[in-house]
Amino acid sequence: MAAEITQAAPAPGFLPLPCGAMRSDRAFTVIAWGVGLVGLVLPLGILGFLLIEGMARLSWAFLTEAPAGFPLGSAGGIAPAILGTLALVAIGLGVALPLGVAGAIGLVEYAPEDSPWVRVMRFGAECLAAVPAIVYGLFGYAVLVVLFRLQISLISGALTLGLMMLPIILIGAEEALRGVERSLREAALSLGVSRFNVVRRVILPKALPGILSVTLLAAGHAAGSAAPVMFTASVAFARGTPALDAPVMTLPSHLYYVVSEGADLEQAYATALVLVVGLLLANGCAALLKRRLAR
Amino acid sequence: MTATEPSAVPFSAQRVRGRFSDRAARLASRAALALVVLILATLLLLILREALPALGSALSAEGILRADWAPLADPPRFGLAHAVLSTLMVTTLALALAVPIGFGIGLFAAEFAPAWLRHVLQPCLELLAGIPSVVYGFFGYVTLVAWFERYGGMATGESLLVGGLILAVMVLPFIACTSAESFAAVPRALRESAHSTGVTRVHVVRRILVPMALPGLFAAVALGLGRAVGETLAVLLLAGNSTALPTSYLDRGQPLTALIATELPEAALGTAKYHALYAAGLALILLTVTINSVVWRLKARVMRHGG
């Protein structure tokens, strides 16, 4: 832009850019576009690959049948894995969502603003959100599976995933609550409404899309990670509906077992597709909610 | 009796109920916070406790920092050296690729892309960030590993090279998004006044955008580093899971996370192996906490500049 303008109408006193600079400018623009397109082609390419390869192997029976064949997973479907993943995330959310939202309300509404206590909490939560998933697996194994004798079971895995989602939900809910306009809160408080009712009737409804959005993100993150459930909940094969005290199959760990056995990858394509599409739906909804909130 | 007293009466009558529920709510939310703190403190302390027996002799020749991983030797040795080296190699390769490309995408999104393209690019990067680790592992397994086996003349395509390549794709969206944000946060006036003096775009980027966005760019690298170090499933499937000390990128290796994932199911409680694996977990925690405090500092600086 700048180069074109100076070239078209060189103002008196300004010289057009030297030729070398123009050329390097043009090269720079080309490189920037090239790199930018990498950011476009890479995700679409990976998604396209999974879609094309996965769709060919996807069927209704695949979604509704249990795995079969030898080695396991070379025939049949992934119904128990879908159920297991849903159960794990649902129970985990049942723990993490109330705790996270209540904690966030405590931080935003019942703590003095910008007290060191709030900052320490936020720092701790951000550190924990960054701790690798496998560390949660280590913790879940040592505490839930071994110490509390819950064995490798749905409940151990769900609590582990709940712990993993907790800091994400806490941070997100806190941001959503803080994002509610000050004037609303102050107007309500000035009318003599108690803090509790201000939170319940004014702040929470306003912050709800933001909280839901981060909850979906956290749930998607948890549903997709195999590392925390590998030692706490998942087995290569489980039948029937998930029970609290029995191990379950999960989509990511099923995919891992099938690939690491390395025998027959046909089913793995479809499993990966189901997992990715499910997570994309969750993330897409989260993004929509966030955008609605921004407007 | 002051003049304000009578007008306060109708309010105080209503407030009694409000006060009670208010107190209950405050108590409940504080209790929730305390529980969160308690759980998280337990997490740290417990992993520290389980790691402690392995830390005492960490620096001796048999310790976790110097020995090799030889569970079948007599006495068995549980050194983490090969895993630390593998993590270092994979992470270095991933960042060496993802940082320049990620910054490029960030710059493109903030400076070059027309608005419509920006609105396409953002969800695309979110898509990349939303694909789970195990799917990346699978994807790398059926593409890169297969290609290396067929065309690279390697016996097994699994190697630190493949792990690093896929890891680069995985951390790319985090680096790109964070750097795009910090490029976009550079005040418009600065950028426009620079352009209005007729200098080239290269010049504006080099002299205005990059220096102003520098803290954010560092934060982006740190964020990517944290992600790369902690990724498990992808490197577990792609790096080859070999306990030998890797000497080149074509060797198979076993990053810390992959080591934990492979060995924990077979580690009996309270054995040296079990403690060594928790020491590896502790190392991961310490690393991410360190990285996070750096990001925290840098973010504070970016906000101060922006405000």
PDB file of C-alpha atoms in Angstrom, chain A residues 25-132:
ATOM      1  CA  ASP A  25       8.567  -5.433   0.456  1.00  0.00           C
ATOM      2  CA  ARG A  26       6.854  -7.414  -2.246  1.00  0.00           C
ATOM      3  CA  ALA A  27       8.724 -10.594  -1.273  1.00  0.00           C
ATOM      4  CA  PHE A  28       7.705 -10.018   2.320  1.00  0.00           C
ATOM      5  CA  THR A  29       4.046  -9.716   1.376  1.00  0.00           C
ATOM      6  CA  VAL A  30       4.204 -12.890  -0.669  1.00  0.00           C
ATOM      7  CA  ILE A  31       5.841 -14.783   2.208  1.00  0.00           C
ATOM      8  CA  ALA A  32       3.240 -13.505   4.664  1.00  0.00           C
ATOM      9  CA  TRP A  33       0.418 -14.694   2.420  1.00  0.00           C
ATOM     10  CA  GLY A  34       2.135 -18.023   1.944  1.00  0.00           C
ATOM     11  CA  VAL A  35       2.531 -18.596   5.681  1.00  0.00           C
ATOM     12  CA  GLY A  36      -1.000 -17.381   6.317  1.00  0.00           C
ATOM     13  CA  LEU A  37      -2.333 -19.906   3.856  1.00  0.00           C
ATOM     14  CA  VAL A  38      -0.475 -22.656   5.760  1.00  0.00           C
ATOM     15  CA  GLY A  39      -2.693 -21.760   8.690  1.00  0.00           C
ATOM     16  CA  LEU A  40      -5.677 -22.324   6.445  1.00  0.00           C
ATOM     17  CA  VAL A  41      -4.592 -25.379   4.488  1.00  0.00           C
ATOM     18  CA  LEU A  42      -3.243 -27.383   7.431  1.00  0.00           C
ATOM     19  CA  PRO A  43      -6.444 -27.573   9.502  1.00  0.00           C
ATOM     20  CA  LEU A  44      -8.702 -28.003   6.486  1.00  0.00           C
ATOM     21  CA  GLY A  45      -6.378 -30.641   5.074  1.00  0.00           C
ATOM     22  CA  ILE A  46      -6.340 -32.673   8.291  1.00  0.00           C
ATOM     23  CA  LEU A  47     -10.104 -32.384   8.689  1.00  0.00           C
ATOM     24  CA  GLY A  48     -10.658 -33.263   5.043  1.00  0.00           C
ATOM     25  CA  PHE A  49      -8.383 -36.298   5.334  1.00  0.00           C
ATOM     26  CA  LEU A  50     -10.275 -37.562   8.398  1.00  0.00           C
ATOM     27  CA  LEU A  51     -13.636 -36.860   6.775  1.00  0.00           C
ATOM     28  CA  ILE A  52     -12.871 -38.649   3.525  1.00  0.00           C
ATOM     29  CA  GLU A  53     -11.165 -41.633   5.124  1.00  0.00           C
ATOM     30  CA  GLY A  54     -13.619 -41.844   8.013  1.00  0.00           C
ATOM     31  CA  MET A  55     -16.891 -41.383   6.151  1.00  0.00           C
ATOM     32  CA  ALA A  56     -16.124 -44.377   3.973  1.00  0.00           C
ATOM     33  CA  ARG A  57     -15.995 -46.594   7.051  1.00  0.00           C
ATOM     34  CA  LEU A  58     -18.731 -45.026   9.101  1.00  0.00           C
ATOM     35  CA  SER A  59     -22.095 -46.724   9.402  1.00  0.00           C
ATOM     36  CA  TRP A  60     -25.054 -46.818  11.729  1.00  0.00           C
ATOM     37  CA  ALA A  61     -23.976 -50.226  12.984  1.00  0.00           C
ATOM     38  CA  PHE A  62     -20.545 -48.814  13.825  1.00  0.00           C
ATOM     39  CA  LEU A  63     -22.145 -46.314  16.163  1.00  0.00           C
ATOM     40  CA  THR A  64     -24.492 -48.777  17.847  1.00  0.00           C
ATOM     41  CA  GLU A  65     -22.527 -52.032  18.159  1.00  0.00           C
ATOM     42  CA  ALA A  66     -19.855 -53.233  20.530  1.00  0.00           C
ATOM     43  CA  PRO A  67     -16.353 -53.885  19.203  1.00  0.00           C
ATOM     44  CA  ALA A  68     -15.602 -57.396  18.021  1.00  0.00           C
ATOM     45  CA  GLY A  69     -13.039 -59.327  16.033  1.00  0.00           C
ATOM     46  CA  PHE A  70      -9.445 -60.204  16.696  1.00  0.00           C
ATOM     47  CA  PRO A  71      -7.430 -58.189  17.513  1.00  0.00           C
ATOM     48  CA  LEU A  72     -10.239 -56.412  19.271  1.00  0.00           C
ATOM     49  CA  GLY A  73     -11.633 -53.446  17.413  1.00  0.00           C
ATOM     50  CA  SER A  74     -11.097 -54.861  13.938  1.00  0.00           C
ATOM     51  CA  ALA A  75     -14.839 -55.411  13.573  1.00  0.00           C
ATOM     52  CA  GLY A  76     -18.038 -54.261  15.209  1.00  0.00           C
ATOM     53  CA  GLY A  77     -18.556 -50.740  16.496  1.00  0.00           C
ATOM     54  CA  ILE A  78     -17.756 -48.277  19.211  1.00  0.00           C
ATOM     55  CA  ALA A  79     -21.035 -47.855  21.093  1.00  0.00           C
ATOM     56  CA  PRO A  80     -19.570 -48.647  24.548  1.00  0.00           C
ATOM     57  CA  ALA A  81     -16.763 -46.153  23.951  1.00  0.00           C
ATOM     58  CA  ILE A  82     -19.230 -43.381  23.073  1.00  0.00           C
ATOM     59  CA  LEU A  83     -21.331 -44.169  26.152  1.00  0.00           C
ATOM     60  CA  GLY A  84     -18.256 -44.364  28.359  1.00  0.00           C
ATOM     61  CA  THR A  85     -16.907 -41.021  27.206  1.00  0.00           C
ATOM     62  CA  LEU A  86     -20.282 -39.326  27.694  1.00  0.00           C
ATOM     63  CA  ALA A  87     -20.698 -40.830  31.171  1.00  0.00           C
ATOM     64  CA  LEU A  88     -17.186 -39.815  32.234  1.00  0.00           C
ATOM     65  CA  VAL A  89     -17.587 -36.242  31.092  1.00  0.00           C
ATOM     66  CA  ALA A  90     -21.123 -35.881  32.466  1.00  0.00           C
ATOM     67  CA  ILE A  91     -20.184 -37.085  35.940  1.00  0.00           C
ATOM     68  CA  GLY A  92     -16.980 -35.059  35.863  1.00  0.00           C
ATOM     69  CA  LEU A  93     -18.944 -31.946  34.958  1.00  0.00           C
ATOM     70  CA  GLY A  94     -21.397 -32.709  37.758  1.00  0.00           C
ATOM     71  CA  VAL A  95     -18.491 -32.192  40.149  1.00  0.00           C
ATOM     72  CA  ALA A  96     -16.490 -29.511  38.368  1.00  0.00           C
ATOM     73  CA  LEU A  97     -19.278 -27.184  37.242  1.00  0.00           C
ATOM     74  CA  PRO A  98     -20.903 -26.387  40.630  1.00  0.00           C
ATOM     75  CA  LEU A  99     -17.518 -26.169  42.348  1.00  0.00           C
ATOM     76  CA  GLY A 100     -16.006 -24.023  39.641  1.00  0.00           C
ATOM     77  CA  VAL A 101     -18.929 -21.623  39.366  1.00  0.00           C
ATOM     78  CA  ALA A 102     -19.338 -21.336  43.148  1.00  0.00           C
ATOM     79  CA  GLY A 103     -15.615 -20.701  43.479  1.00  0.00           C
ATOM     80  CA  ALA A 104     -15.736 -18.056  40.775  1.00  0.00           C
ATOM     81  CA  ILE A 105     -18.670 -16.337  42.497  1.00  0.00           C
ATOM     82  CA  GLY A 106     -16.652 -16.383  45.705  1.00  0.00           C
ATOM     83  CA  LEU A 107     -13.705 -14.790  43.933  1.00  0.00           C
ATOM     84  CA  VAL A 108     -15.693 -12.131  42.105  1.00  0.00           C
ATOM     85  CA  GLU A 109     -18.488 -11.250  44.517  1.00  0.00           C
ATOM     86  CA  TYR A 110     -17.319 -12.079  47.988  1.00  0.00           C
ATOM     87  CA  ALA A 111     -13.638 -11.185  47.891  1.00  0.00           C
ATOM     88  CA  PRO A 112     -12.275  -7.639  47.926  1.00  0.00           C
ATOM     89  CA  GLU A 113     -11.310  -6.665  44.419  1.00  0.00           C
ATOM     90  CA  ASP A 114      -7.669  -7.240  43.494  1.00  0.00           C
ATOM     91  CA  SER A 115      -6.782  -8.618  46.890  1.00  0.00           C
ATOM     92  CA  PRO A 116      -3.569 -10.671  46.816  1.00  0.00           C
ATOM     93  CA  TRP A 117      -5.704 -13.703  47.708  1.00  0.00           C
ATOM     94  CA  VAL A 118      -7.658 -13.397  44.464  1.00  0.00           C
ATOM     95  CA  ARG A 119      -4.473 -13.045  42.446  1.00  0.00           C
ATOM     96  CA  VAL A 120      -2.891 -16.075  44.060  1.00  0.00           C
ATOM     97  CA  MET A 121      -6.021 -18.121  43.342  1.00  0.00           C
ATOM     98  CA  ARG A 122      -6.067 -17.020  39.733  1.00  0.00           C
ATOM     99  CA  PHE A 123      -2.383 -17.775  39.301  1.00  0.00           C
ATOM    100  CA  GLY A 124      -2.838 -21.196  40.861  1.00  0.00           C
ATOM    101  CA  ALA A 125      -5.822 -21.954  38.669  1.00  0.00           C
ATOM    102  CA  GLU A 126      -3.930 -20.918  35.544  1.00  0.00           C
ATOM    103  CA  CYS A 127      -0.975 -23.083  36.494  1.00  0.00           C
ATOM    104  CA  LEU A 128      -3.284 -26.027  37.053  1.00  0.00           C
ATOM    105  CA  ALA A 129      -5.031 -25.462  33.757  1.00  0.00           C
ATOM    106  CA  ALA A 130      -1.592 -25.681  32.131  1.00  0.00           C
ATOM    107  CA  VAL A 131      -0.477 -28.825  33.957  1.00  0.00           C
ATOM    108  CA  PRO A 132      -0.279 -31.698  31.442  1.00  0.00           C
TER     109      PRO A 132
END
